Amino acid sequence: MNILDIRGLTKKFGDFVAVDNMSLTIREGEIFGFLGANGAGKSTTINMISSLLRPTSGEIRILEKDIAKQSRFAKTNLGIVPQDLAIYEDMTAYENVSFFAGLYGLRGDKLKERAEEALEFVGLSDKAKSFPKNFSGGMKRRLNIACAIAHKPKLIIMDEPTVGIDPQSRNYILTSVRKLNESGCTIIYTSHYMEEVEEICSRIAIVDHGKIIAEGTKEQLKSTITDVKDIRIELKSVQGTEGELLKPVPGVRTVLQEENVIRVHSDAAVDNLNRILKQLMDAGKEIRSVEEQEPNLETVFLTLTGRNLRD
Amino acid sequence: MNILSIAIKEMKHDFRDRRTLLFMLGFPIVLMLILGLALTNAFSSEISVGDVKVAVKDATGGGPLSEAFAGFAKEVGKTGVTFEPLKPGANGREEVENNHVSGYVELTNQGISLYGSSRDAIESNIVQGMLASFTDKYNAAAAVARIEPAKTEMVLATGGSDYIRELSVDANRTPGSVDYYALAMTVMVGMWAAMGAGALIQGEVLRGTAVRLVIAPIRKSEIFVGKMLGGIISNLLCVMVIILFSKYVFKAYWGHHMGVVIAVLVSEVVMAMSLGLAGSYLLKGTASRGVISLVVQLMSFFGGAYFPILDDEGGGLMGFLVNLSPIRWANHGLTQVIYADNVSAAWPVLMLNIGFAALFLGVSILAMRRREGL
Ligand SMILES: Nc1ncnc2c1ncn2[C@@H]1O[C@H](COP(=O)(O)OP(=O)(O)O)[C@@H](O)[C@H]1O
Ligand SMILES: [Mg+2]
């Protein structure tokens, strides 16, 4: 069954088109990655799915029911982890989870059980009676997740749940996403961190300027860019002028710099490695290592948009 | 059920915010103490209400009103409030202004008018209260007279003993400054509900939790009503604490109609909440909180929270501002309820509060419906 069906979805803010005629289908049981740079329109899409925003046009179905017509049904089956923390600092972790779960019709012992279960799930059982104002960023993010899952929704949408947290909490969250999926939840995972999406998602959509520009499994996405090679050159030091230096080399498409590494995307069909290295050596650059990388999602993104995901 | 759990959550915020709570309760209590002591002289604490003297000019040339009033004056006179005919050639309003009498009553064929002393605000209120109940009864009697002339006497006769009962309660009561400030501070704190209400929706938006409330399978109206209910209960509890504190610690006088007093305060809190809510919808952004808090401060000031505002019907800008303040309406009405046992004085205040509450709520609901999200 399709858990989510989006048809021709558009959202305009004045003249600005944040989501542009988007269509998407997600089946039950997937971990679906929604990958895009900041401002691509991911949150706006999610806000329409969760009925926080009214679409300018288009249709959204959850479990094959139109959310505009059966909003209660849609809402009951949906759990949202908002991009910005949405918790009460002056209520304990338990009170937060139990208050929000209560809005989904859970009462009494059942409510207590589910709230405790959700806290257990995100590893905050021992903090149930503590106030979030004393929590670390990662703990708050985990509580933010607990508040979205206690009512056992069929579809959970996480909007950048790992922004600005320590690696330990990030791993914890990624592990819990997998566990949630194993327990039968469908998950839409939004991020601009490609490694995360690559690590956990079974299918991925790349969003840019409000449009889905590519969609498929990791392998499918990577296989679309067989015509590009990704050369990683480590230098002793990088001046920032290497891009200009390499632009004239035939086949070179883009040059990116990450610390003292430059990454060159080039037509796979053009044999230009010698020219590239010569160009660098003639300019007096000291080369430490050279390797040709497997294409990853970043390469895909770069090839499709001409921009780096992190820009 | 959702409404209840949202209301309870709202009260948790209110009562866990120690600093605001301390301010809500501490400020009025301290002020009651300081102003109550410092301004004792501003009140006629030496003169008992029994000494009230009122000048009367009867311009009706006899007739039923004149007769009825004479009977009323006689009954009331037994308790010490004396109605004396205005000396020939004297000007009643000047008599009042020169403090020779506490009030001046004019009977004409159009009805009764009263000029109160601006110095003895409380005495004036008492006289006004007595006259109000007299006119109520007279009007009733007049209505009866039109249908069954024989029964008129009866209505007026029972009226007489009522004034006496009312006055016997109050005649030796001396409203002091603590009494004044107990009432004034309580009414002011009731109005403060507007400030909390201004942050009611915005607070959720700032915390990001508005998102969770809106995506939950509940109606917007449930969120709205739950939050209002929680706020109203929290504010009423504060109001009750101040009443009890003033009553039992400062021994302030609250009269014999606590139920009516509380009903007026409930209506005031509901009106204040609605005002704050409408304000936060109409004046978007964080600026609305500042504006609402300024408005409440002005209402407190002009409404007599910090010093007694006298019964100066003379008009002018001050008079105009004073009468705009809901704190003023409530203070005025409740003074009559408490000191003159004039329960009917509560009605106009209740009506005004409920009317404005309905207006502000209507505005808020319209604004809320239009919005995406909360
Ligand atoms: N309420 C709004 N009013 C105007 N523009 C908005 C609003 N919300 C988002 N946008 C714009 O829409 C675009 C997409 O935003 P968003 O969906 O938050 O992106 P993402 O979540 O992918 O980072 C951005 O350019 C943003 O500035
Ligand atoms: Mg976003």
XYZ file of C-alpha atoms and ligand atoms in Angstrom:
713
model
C 0.000 0.000 0.000
C 1.174 3.546 -0.651
C 1.565 5.306 2.649
C 2.094 8.680 1.020
C 1.012 9.944 -2.356
C 1.780 13.457 -3.467
C 0.393 14.766 -6.745
C 1.284 18.101 -8.312
C 2.007 19.732 -4.969
C 2.822 23.437 -5.131
C 3.330 26.038 -2.427
C 3.836 29.693 -3.169
C 4.803 32.351 -0.680
C 3.713 35.425 -2.591
C 5.485 35.140 -5.921
C 8.131 32.797 -4.588
C 7.563 29.142 -5.436
C 8.930 27.092 -2.518
C 7.523 23.751 -3.708
C 7.023 23.373 -7.412
C 4.566 20.836 -8.816
C 6.041 17.969 -6.807
C 4.864 14.389 -7.172
C 6.066 11.516 -5.030
C 4.959 8.075 -3.906
C 6.211 6.307 -0.810
C 5.339 2.695 -0.017
C 4.820 1.224 3.437
C 7.991 -0.033 5.097
C 10.495 2.270 3.443
C 13.058 4.575 4.966
C 12.770 7.312 2.432
C 15.469 9.973 2.242
C 14.586 13.525 1.351
C 17.874 15.115 0.456
C 18.395 18.748 -0.446
C 20.367 21.860 0.383
C 19.042 24.459 2.814
C 16.088 26.254 1.263
C 15.318 23.469 -1.194
C 11.733 23.201 0.061
C 11.950 20.087 2.249
C 10.368 21.590 5.354
C 7.689 23.338 3.322
C 6.724 19.987 1.791
C 6.620 18.344 5.213
C 4.562 21.200 6.621
C 1.965 20.616 3.934
C 1.898 16.874 4.616
C 1.343 17.596 8.309
C -1.329 20.222 7.470
C 0.600 23.083 9.022
C 0.521 24.812 5.649
C -2.211 24.746 3.037
C -0.977 23.736 -0.404
C -1.391 26.360 -3.108
C -2.397 23.466 -5.329
C -2.015 19.716 -5.523
C -3.133 16.727 -3.536
C -1.711 14.731 -0.650
C -2.918 11.247 0.321
C -1.927 9.337 3.414
C -2.804 5.625 3.340
C -4.765 6.464 0.213
C -6.991 9.031 1.887
C -6.970 12.692 0.928
C -5.693 14.655 3.923
C -7.793 17.681 3.018
C -10.927 15.555 3.344
C -9.946 13.134 6.115
C -7.612 15.228 8.163
C -8.205 13.401 11.447
C -7.339 10.060 9.894
C -4.193 11.499 8.332
C -3.100 13.196 11.529
C -3.632 10.098 13.660
C -1.372 8.047 11.415
C 1.332 10.653 11.259
C 4.207 11.466 13.600
C 6.340 14.513 12.936
C 9.737 15.332 14.353
C 9.922 19.052 13.598
C 13.141 20.657 12.457
C 13.021 23.119 15.353
C 12.724 21.627 18.834
C 9.117 21.520 19.964
C 9.165 20.708 23.663
C 8.199 22.493 26.873
C 11.280 23.290 28.915
C 9.241 23.672 32.093
C 7.665 20.235 31.861
C 9.533 17.011 32.606
C 10.514 14.671 29.799
C 7.696 12.342 30.819
C 5.129 15.146 31.012
C 6.108 16.329 27.545
C 5.707 12.929 25.932
C 2.545 12.101 27.806
C 0.924 15.475 27.044
C 1.482 15.172 23.308
C 0.551 11.491 23.188
C -2.615 12.385 25.094
C -3.691 14.572 22.192
C -3.869 11.382 20.098
C -6.562 9.948 22.323
C -4.380 7.829 24.604
C -5.550 7.783 28.221
C -4.727 6.317 31.613
C -2.490 3.239 31.860
C -2.147 2.967 28.111
C -0.869 6.528 27.915
C 1.593 5.932 30.738
C 2.857 2.736 29.145
C 3.331 4.350 25.718
C 5.035 7.440 27.105
C 7.469 5.302 29.095
C 8.080 3.121 26.072
C 8.876 6.139 23.899
C 11.317 7.526 26.471
C 12.933 4.115 26.771
C 13.227 3.996 23.007
C 15.233 7.216 22.794
C 17.269 6.297 25.887
C 15.809 8.886 28.225
C 14.116 6.594 30.763
C 16.424 7.697 33.532
C 15.666 11.339 32.701
C 11.873 10.950 32.731
C 11.477 13.233 35.735
C 14.070 15.792 34.639
C 13.348 19.093 32.956
C 14.655 19.560 29.403
C 16.185 22.909 30.337
C 19.013 20.875 31.880
C 19.404 18.598 28.828
C 22.190 18.621 26.266
C 21.328 19.429 22.648
C 21.360 15.745 21.761
C 19.051 14.806 24.624
C 16.587 17.497 23.595
C 16.615 16.165 20.037
C 15.899 12.675 21.375
C 13.024 13.961 23.490
C 11.754 15.741 20.386
C 11.627 12.327 18.720
C 9.968 10.619 21.689
C 7.142 13.184 21.551
C 6.447 12.188 17.952
C 6.386 8.400 18.318
C 4.506 7.609 21.526
C 1.178 7.350 19.689
C 2.682 4.739 17.338
C 2.084 6.448 13.999
C 2.420 4.449 10.804
C 4.347 7.219 9.068
C 7.053 9.192 10.849
C 8.576 12.234 9.197
C 11.834 13.479 10.632
C 12.929 16.932 9.549
C 16.689 17.246 10.028
C 16.681 15.426 13.365
C 20.447 15.487 13.708
C 21.197 19.161 13.186
C 23.786 20.456 15.612
C 24.301 17.476 17.887
C 27.206 15.375 19.109
C 28.227 12.254 17.143
C 27.049 9.953 19.940
C 23.487 11.282 19.903
C 23.558 11.240 16.120
C 24.427 7.545 16.080
C 21.768 6.899 18.677
C 19.197 8.625 16.493
C 20.242 6.785 13.334
C 20.021 3.480 15.186
C 16.566 4.338 16.498
C 15.390 5.240 13.009
C 16.345 1.729 11.905
C 14.661 0.168 14.932
C 11.481 2.140 14.285
C 11.527 0.953 10.712
C 12.019 -2.656 11.802
C 9.035 -2.342 14.113
C 6.889 -1.526 11.080
C 7.033 2.250 10.707
C 7.562 3.960 7.416
C 10.020 6.797 7.763
C 10.712 9.896 5.758
C 14.112 11.137 6.726
C 15.011 14.680 5.751
C 18.550 15.871 5.836
C 21.198 17.856 4.127
C 23.821 15.445 5.458
C 24.355 13.056 2.619
C 26.297 10.474 4.648
C 23.303 9.920 6.938
C 20.885 9.561 4.093
C 23.250 7.242 2.284
C 23.676 5.153 5.426
C 20.061 4.501 6.379
C 17.720 5.202 3.471
C 16.377 2.575 1.136
C 15.177 5.128 -1.375
C 16.100 8.742 -1.881
C 14.699 11.819 -3.551
C 16.959 14.752 -4.273
C 15.134 18.061 -3.970
C 16.290 21.321 -5.451
C 14.381 24.582 -5.870
C 11.165 22.883 -4.810
C 11.458 20.114 -7.385
C 12.470 16.486 -7.170
C 15.386 16.283 -9.576
C 16.251 12.612 -9.036
C 14.692 9.685 -7.245
C 15.599 6.048 -6.653
C 17.798 3.732 -4.607
C 21.370 4.771 -3.872
C 22.595 2.445 -6.573
C 20.124 3.753 -9.110
C 21.107 7.327 -8.372
C 24.802 6.604 -8.584
C 24.403 4.637 -11.793
C 22.928 7.721 -13.445
C 26.285 9.421 -13.313
C 28.567 6.886 -14.988
C 29.734 9.678 -17.202
C 31.440 11.500 -14.326
C 34.579 10.690 -12.415
C 35.478 12.094 -9.035
C 39.188 12.703 -8.494
C 40.444 13.495 -5.029
C 43.814 15.191 -4.849
C 45.489 15.902 -1.527
C 47.928 18.804 -1.588
C 50.444 20.020 0.954
C 48.644 23.306 1.038
C 45.734 24.815 -0.847
C 45.587 28.447 -1.977
C 42.079 28.557 -3.399
C 43.327 29.333 -6.905
C 43.351 25.690 -7.984
C 39.887 25.975 -9.508
C 41.056 28.618 -11.966
C 44.116 26.550 -12.674
C 42.156 23.447 -13.615
C 39.176 24.974 -15.401
C 40.959 25.075 -18.787
C 41.757 21.340 -18.635
C 39.485 19.494 -21.096
C 36.717 17.487 -19.422
C 36.885 19.225 -16.008
C 33.420 20.266 -14.844
C 33.754 21.485 -11.288
C 36.492 21.866 -8.719
C 35.719 21.876 -5.007
C 38.005 22.415 -2.093
C 37.771 20.782 1.351
C 40.628 21.781 3.622
C 43.774 20.680 1.810
C 41.961 18.388 -0.596
C 40.644 19.422 -3.970
C 37.976 17.401 -5.687
C 37.708 17.461 -9.397
C 34.607 16.278 -11.207
C 35.328 15.497 -14.768
C 33.904 13.717 -17.781
C 34.647 10.046 -17.377
C 35.206 9.762 -21.117
C 38.088 12.279 -21.206
C 41.509 10.965 -20.204
C 42.839 14.026 -18.450
C 44.472 12.938 -15.192
C 47.968 13.656 -16.478
C 46.945 17.121 -17.646
C 45.386 17.885 -14.277
C 48.426 16.774 -12.307
C 50.821 18.543 -14.636
C 48.854 21.755 -14.304
C 49.148 21.534 -10.517
C 52.839 20.636 -10.511
C 53.689 23.411 -12.985
C 52.104 25.842 -10.528
C 54.451 24.527 -7.824
C 51.851 22.546 -5.887
C 53.117 19.650 -3.821
C 50.874 16.607 -4.352
C 50.493 14.204 -1.414
C 48.046 11.671 -2.835
C 45.662 11.117 -5.699
C 42.679 8.785 -5.805
C 39.673 8.303 -7.984
C 36.549 7.879 -5.854
C 33.454 5.839 -6.319
C 30.649 8.259 -7.071
C 28.547 8.982 -3.956
C 25.370 10.974 -3.395
C 27.355 14.141 -3.222
C 28.730 13.483 -6.687
C 25.206 12.880 -7.831
C 24.005 16.117 -6.280
C 26.898 18.031 -7.708
C 26.429 16.623 -11.150
C 22.741 17.386 -11.148
C 22.870 20.877 -9.671
C 26.420 22.075 -10.224
C 26.526 22.970 -6.533
C 27.845 21.398 -3.385
C 25.180 20.178 -0.978
C 26.712 22.075 1.916
C 26.787 25.486 0.221
C -10.885 15.726 27.452
C -8.303 17.376 25.181
C -9.516 20.715 26.445
C -8.927 19.604 30.009
C -5.432 18.282 29.415
C -4.482 21.449 27.549
C -5.903 23.534 30.411
C -3.910 21.540 32.967
C -0.747 21.907 30.906
C -1.365 25.645 30.726
C -1.684 25.848 34.506
C 1.584 23.956 34.909
C 3.327 26.670 32.902
C 1.691 29.357 34.998
C 2.470 27.879 38.376
C 5.983 26.714 37.533
C 6.988 30.164 36.421
C 8.042 31.159 39.939
C 9.200 34.629 39.047
C 5.970 35.674 37.352
C 3.917 34.061 40.094
C 5.859 35.843 42.802
C 5.268 39.098 40.968
C 1.564 38.376 40.429
C 1.054 37.774 44.134
C 3.846 39.682 45.837
C 3.503 42.993 44.050
C -0.160 43.626 44.872
C 0.215 42.432 48.440
C 3.202 44.655 49.113
C 1.488 47.554 47.382
C -1.653 46.977 49.423
C 0.428 47.192 52.561
C 2.482 50.235 51.556
C -0.302 52.274 49.975
C -2.764 51.167 52.607
C -0.516 52.534 55.347
C 0.900 55.552 53.549
C -2.372 56.900 52.265
C -4.484 56.377 55.352
C -5.088 60.117 55.473
C -6.571 60.181 52.026
C -9.522 58.354 53.501
C -12.106 59.775 55.837
C -11.351 57.208 58.428
C -12.365 59.535 61.282
C -15.858 60.071 59.997
C -18.164 57.154 60.266
C -20.583 56.620 57.462
C -23.331 57.370 59.942
C -22.533 61.077 59.693
C -23.457 61.392 56.052
C -25.519 64.501 55.326
C -27.338 64.943 52.040
C -29.145 68.070 50.793
C -32.431 67.574 48.939
C -34.258 69.885 46.565
C -37.770 68.790 45.730
C -38.815 70.431 42.478
C -41.739 68.111 41.779
C -44.315 70.229 43.602
C -45.636 67.248 45.556
C -46.891 64.023 44.051
C -46.068 60.348 44.413
C -42.286 60.630 43.967
C -42.092 63.371 46.541
C -44.153 61.353 49.005
C -42.237 58.172 48.452
C -38.948 59.970 48.854
C -40.060 61.513 52.122
C -40.848 58.056 53.425
C -37.510 56.754 52.251
C -35.645 59.666 53.847
C -37.409 59.092 57.123
C -36.557 55.398 57.241
C -32.986 55.975 56.238
C -32.666 58.903 58.637
C -32.960 56.548 61.612
C -29.550 55.153 60.778
C -27.764 58.451 60.583
C -27.799 59.243 56.901
C -29.782 62.469 56.957
C -31.574 64.054 54.049
C -32.197 67.758 54.688
C -34.007 70.181 52.443
C -31.667 72.507 50.604
C -31.577 75.949 52.241
C -33.469 78.491 50.123
C -31.149 80.387 47.846
C -28.317 77.885 48.266
C -26.772 76.056 45.310
C -26.746 72.319 45.911
C -23.689 71.577 43.837
C -21.703 74.287 45.595
C -22.772 72.938 48.962
C -21.292 69.628 47.950
C -18.127 71.173 46.554
C -17.628 73.220 49.718
C -17.992 70.036 51.674
C -21.007 71.191 53.670
C -22.858 68.082 52.651
C -21.748 64.726 51.238
C -24.296 64.758 48.465
C -27.051 66.704 46.822
C -30.260 65.150 45.531
C -32.635 66.839 43.131
C -36.141 65.480 42.659
C -37.815 66.578 39.454
C -40.658 65.160 37.462
C -38.063 63.641 35.179
C -36.541 61.650 38.008
C -33.838 61.805 40.663
C -30.342 63.158 40.212
C -27.473 62.947 42.655
C -24.338 65.025 42.897
C -21.790 63.190 44.969
C -18.965 64.714 46.936
C -15.710 64.204 45.187
C -13.902 64.079 48.492
C -15.915 61.379 50.150
C -15.905 58.878 47.348
C -17.075 56.032 49.504
C -19.847 57.986 51.236
C -21.051 59.096 47.841
C -21.105 55.547 46.674
C -23.192 54.537 49.649
C -25.700 57.303 49.056
C -25.761 56.428 45.395
C -26.354 52.790 46.249
C -29.242 53.631 48.561
C -30.795 55.896 45.968
C -30.400 53.240 43.326
C -32.325 50.758 45.414
C -34.899 53.402 46.230
C -35.451 54.195 42.550
C -35.633 50.504 41.733
C -38.390 50.128 44.274
C -40.092 53.330 43.263
C -40.127 52.262 39.648
C -41.511 48.905 40.686
C -44.158 50.657 42.744
C -44.990 52.968 39.849
C -45.380 49.991 37.598
C -47.599 48.318 40.155
C -49.564 51.548 40.509
C -50.429 51.494 36.852
C -51.934 48.034 37.167
C -53.113 47.793 40.746
C -53.068 51.179 42.531
C -53.993 49.655 45.892
C -50.798 47.666 46.205
C -48.405 50.593 45.711
C -48.152 51.296 49.398
C -47.152 47.750 50.087
C -44.233 47.754 47.706
C -42.900 50.967 49.139
C -43.505 49.908 52.713
C -41.440 46.746 52.420
C -38.860 48.876 50.694
C -38.425 50.945 53.810
C -37.286 48.127 56.002
C -34.830 47.030 53.318
C -32.941 50.293 53.465
C -32.672 49.957 57.172
C -31.369 46.447 56.973
C -28.846 47.517 54.402
C -27.709 50.455 56.427
C -27.572 48.702 59.745
C -24.900 46.539 58.268
C -22.823 49.425 57.065
C -23.624 52.444 59.137
C -20.674 52.150 61.454
C -18.391 50.596 58.938
C -15.433 52.831 58.153
C -13.859 51.939 54.836
C -10.163 52.477 55.331
C -7.327 52.643 52.919
C -6.500 48.960 53.312
C -10.057 48.154 52.302
C -9.732 50.382 49.281
C -6.461 48.883 48.148
C -7.530 45.327 48.837
C -10.289 45.820 46.295
C -8.229 47.954 43.913
C -5.292 45.514 43.842
C -7.534 42.503 43.375
C -9.279 44.143 40.447
C -5.902 45.115 39.005
C -4.541 41.583 39.237
C -7.686 40.342 37.497
C -6.888 42.673 34.620
C -3.330 41.367 34.462
C -4.764 38.250 32.883
C -4.581 40.243 29.651
C -0.801 40.166 29.750
C -0.657 36.393 30.108
C -3.230 35.980 27.374
C -1.141 38.106 25.036
C 1.512 35.410 25.198
C -0.924 32.492 25.108
C -0.581 31.647 21.421
C 2.699 33.369 20.806
C 4.307 31.384 23.602
C 3.539 28.159 21.734
C 4.862 29.596 18.497
C 8.107 30.734 20.121
C 8.624 27.372 21.787
C 7.943 25.602 18.525
C 5.223 23.574 20.201
C 2.450 25.266 18.204
C 3.494 22.844 15.456
C 2.752 19.792 17.577
C -0.587 21.171 18.714
C -1.675 21.909 15.160
C -0.598 18.548 13.724
C -2.383 16.591 16.463
C -5.815 15.183 15.590
C -7.684 17.776 17.639
C -9.685 20.828 16.672
C -8.176 24.282 16.758
C -11.071 25.324 18.951
C -10.043 22.714 21.525
C -6.555 24.218 21.702
C -8.062 27.659 21.964
C -10.628 26.846 24.651
C -8.208 24.686 26.640
C -5.601 27.389 26.773
C -8.153 30.058 27.675
C -9.627 27.868 30.384
C -6.244 27.139 31.925
C -5.340 30.807 31.894
C -8.645 31.830 33.422
C -8.332 29.319 36.249
C -4.719 30.280 36.982
C -5.565 33.955 37.100
C -8.637 33.393 39.241
C -6.571 31.402 41.706
C -4.201 34.383 41.988
C -7.156 36.697 42.490
C -8.527 34.387 45.202
C -5.177 34.270 46.985
C -5.100 38.058 47.088
C -8.672 38.269 48.349
C -8.004 35.737 51.085
C -4.706 37.318 52.032
C -6.223 40.786 52.289
C -9.224 39.456 54.164
C -7.418 37.377 56.759
C -4.024 39.039 57.042
C -4.872 42.687 56.430
C -8.431 42.301 57.725
C -9.812 44.091 54.695
C -13.578 44.303 54.436
C -15.174 42.377 51.574
C -18.830 42.806 52.473
C -21.560 40.204 52.486
C -21.878 39.288 48.847
C -18.712 37.367 48.151
C -20.454 35.342 45.441
C -21.359 38.511 43.548
C -17.886 39.968 44.036
C -16.323 36.792 42.655
C -18.753 36.690 39.748
C -17.684 40.209 38.785
C -14.015 39.229 39.085
C -14.573 36.115 36.955
C -16.168 38.230 34.256
C -13.275 40.664 34.511
C -10.657 37.916 34.108
C -12.514 36.447 31.127
C -12.723 39.896 29.547
C -9.036 40.570 30.243
C -7.991 37.219 28.728
C -10.043 37.929 25.624
C -8.581 41.407 25.339
C -5.034 40.053 25.540
C -5.776 37.325 23.028
C -7.370 39.697 20.532
C -4.438 42.057 21.009
C -1.949 39.323 20.237
C -3.830 38.417 17.066
C -4.282 41.954 15.836
C -0.849 43.315 16.738
C 1.302 40.558 15.353
C 4.793 39.911 16.552
C 6.470 40.330 19.883
C 5.546 44.034 20.048
C 2.006 43.052 21.002
C 3.147 42.014 24.472
C 4.561 45.453 25.160
C 1.440 47.174 23.907
C -0.898 44.979 25.948
C 1.146 45.456 29.079
C 1.146 49.236 28.557
C -2.624 49.251 28.086
C -3.097 47.276 31.291
C -0.816 49.652 33.187
C -2.772 52.635 31.938
C -6.048 50.978 32.858
C -4.676 50.335 36.337
C -3.508 53.903 36.719
C -6.668 55.560 35.462
C -8.851 52.939 37.066
C -7.695 53.866 40.544
C -5.382 50.998 41.348
C -2.714 53.223 42.825
C -4.739 56.106 44.219
C -8.474 56.643 44.571
C -10.122 58.143 41.519
C -12.914 60.383 42.663
C -16.443 60.500 41.459
C -15.700 63.385 39.204
C -18.307 63.248 36.513
C -17.141 66.672 35.326
C -15.612 65.193 32.207
C -12.390 66.457 30.705
C -9.680 64.178 29.373
C -9.059 62.632 32.772
C -12.732 61.896 33.275
C -12.913 60.358 29.815
C -9.869 58.149 30.349
C -11.049 57.134 33.773
C -14.341 55.901 32.436
C -12.646 53.870 29.723
C -10.876 51.713 32.240
C -12.503 48.362 32.998
C -10.696 48.498 36.317
C -12.669 51.606 37.070
C -15.997 49.965 36.235
C -15.202 47.033 38.426
C -13.916 49.125 41.322
C -16.950 51.323 41.154
C -19.463 48.520 40.930
C -17.821 46.400 43.585
C -17.594 49.321 46.024
C -21.353 49.553 45.819
C -21.791 45.838 46.226
C -19.476 45.713 49.214
C -20.287 48.932 51.063
C -23.848 49.672 50.083
C -25.073 46.091 49.732
C -26.231 47.202 46.321
C -26.007 43.935 44.466
C -27.661 45.367 41.390
C -24.583 47.573 40.856
C -22.796 44.391 39.759
C -25.029 43.943 36.725
C -23.733 46.713 34.504
C -20.152 45.639 35.212
C -20.948 42.002 34.435
C -22.705 43.028 31.241
C -19.885 45.276 30.087
C -17.277 42.616 30.809
C -19.205 39.831 29.131
C -20.026 42.056 26.173
C -16.424 43.076 25.621
C -15.233 39.504 26.195
C -17.589 38.310 23.463
C -16.384 41.059 21.138
C -12.691 40.331 21.690
C -13.207 36.578 21.459
C -15.089 37.021 18.214
C -12.225 39.054 16.799
C -9.696 36.433 17.928
C -11.680 33.555 16.462
C -11.966 35.312 13.117
C -8.235 36.007 13.104
C -7.461 32.424 14.151
C -9.617 30.896 11.410
C -7.805 32.878 8.753
C -4.372 31.815 9.881
C -2.401 28.797 8.783
C -1.105 27.112 11.898
C -1.942 28.650 15.262
N 6.571 31.224 5.569
C 7.406 31.499 4.547
N 7.301 32.657 3.879
C 8.131 32.946 2.843
N 9.098 32.127 2.401
C 9.255 30.944 3.027
C 8.426 30.571 4.138
N 8.815 29.346 4.566
C 9.834 28.983 3.770
N 10.101 29.926 2.844
C 11.126 29.871 1.792
O 10.892 28.686 1.058
C 12.112 28.074 0.715
C 12.123 26.648 1.198
O 12.234 26.628 2.589
P 12.255 25.283 3.425
O 11.137 24.440 2.994
O 12.330 25.626 4.848
O 13.644 24.639 2.961
P 14.443 23.414 3.566
O 13.638 22.804 4.653
O 14.649 22.498 2.424
O 15.726 23.975 4.069
C 13.222 28.902 1.329
O 13.758 29.748 0.321
C 12.522 29.714 2.375
O 13.143 30.959 2.532
Mg 14.112 22.577 6.610
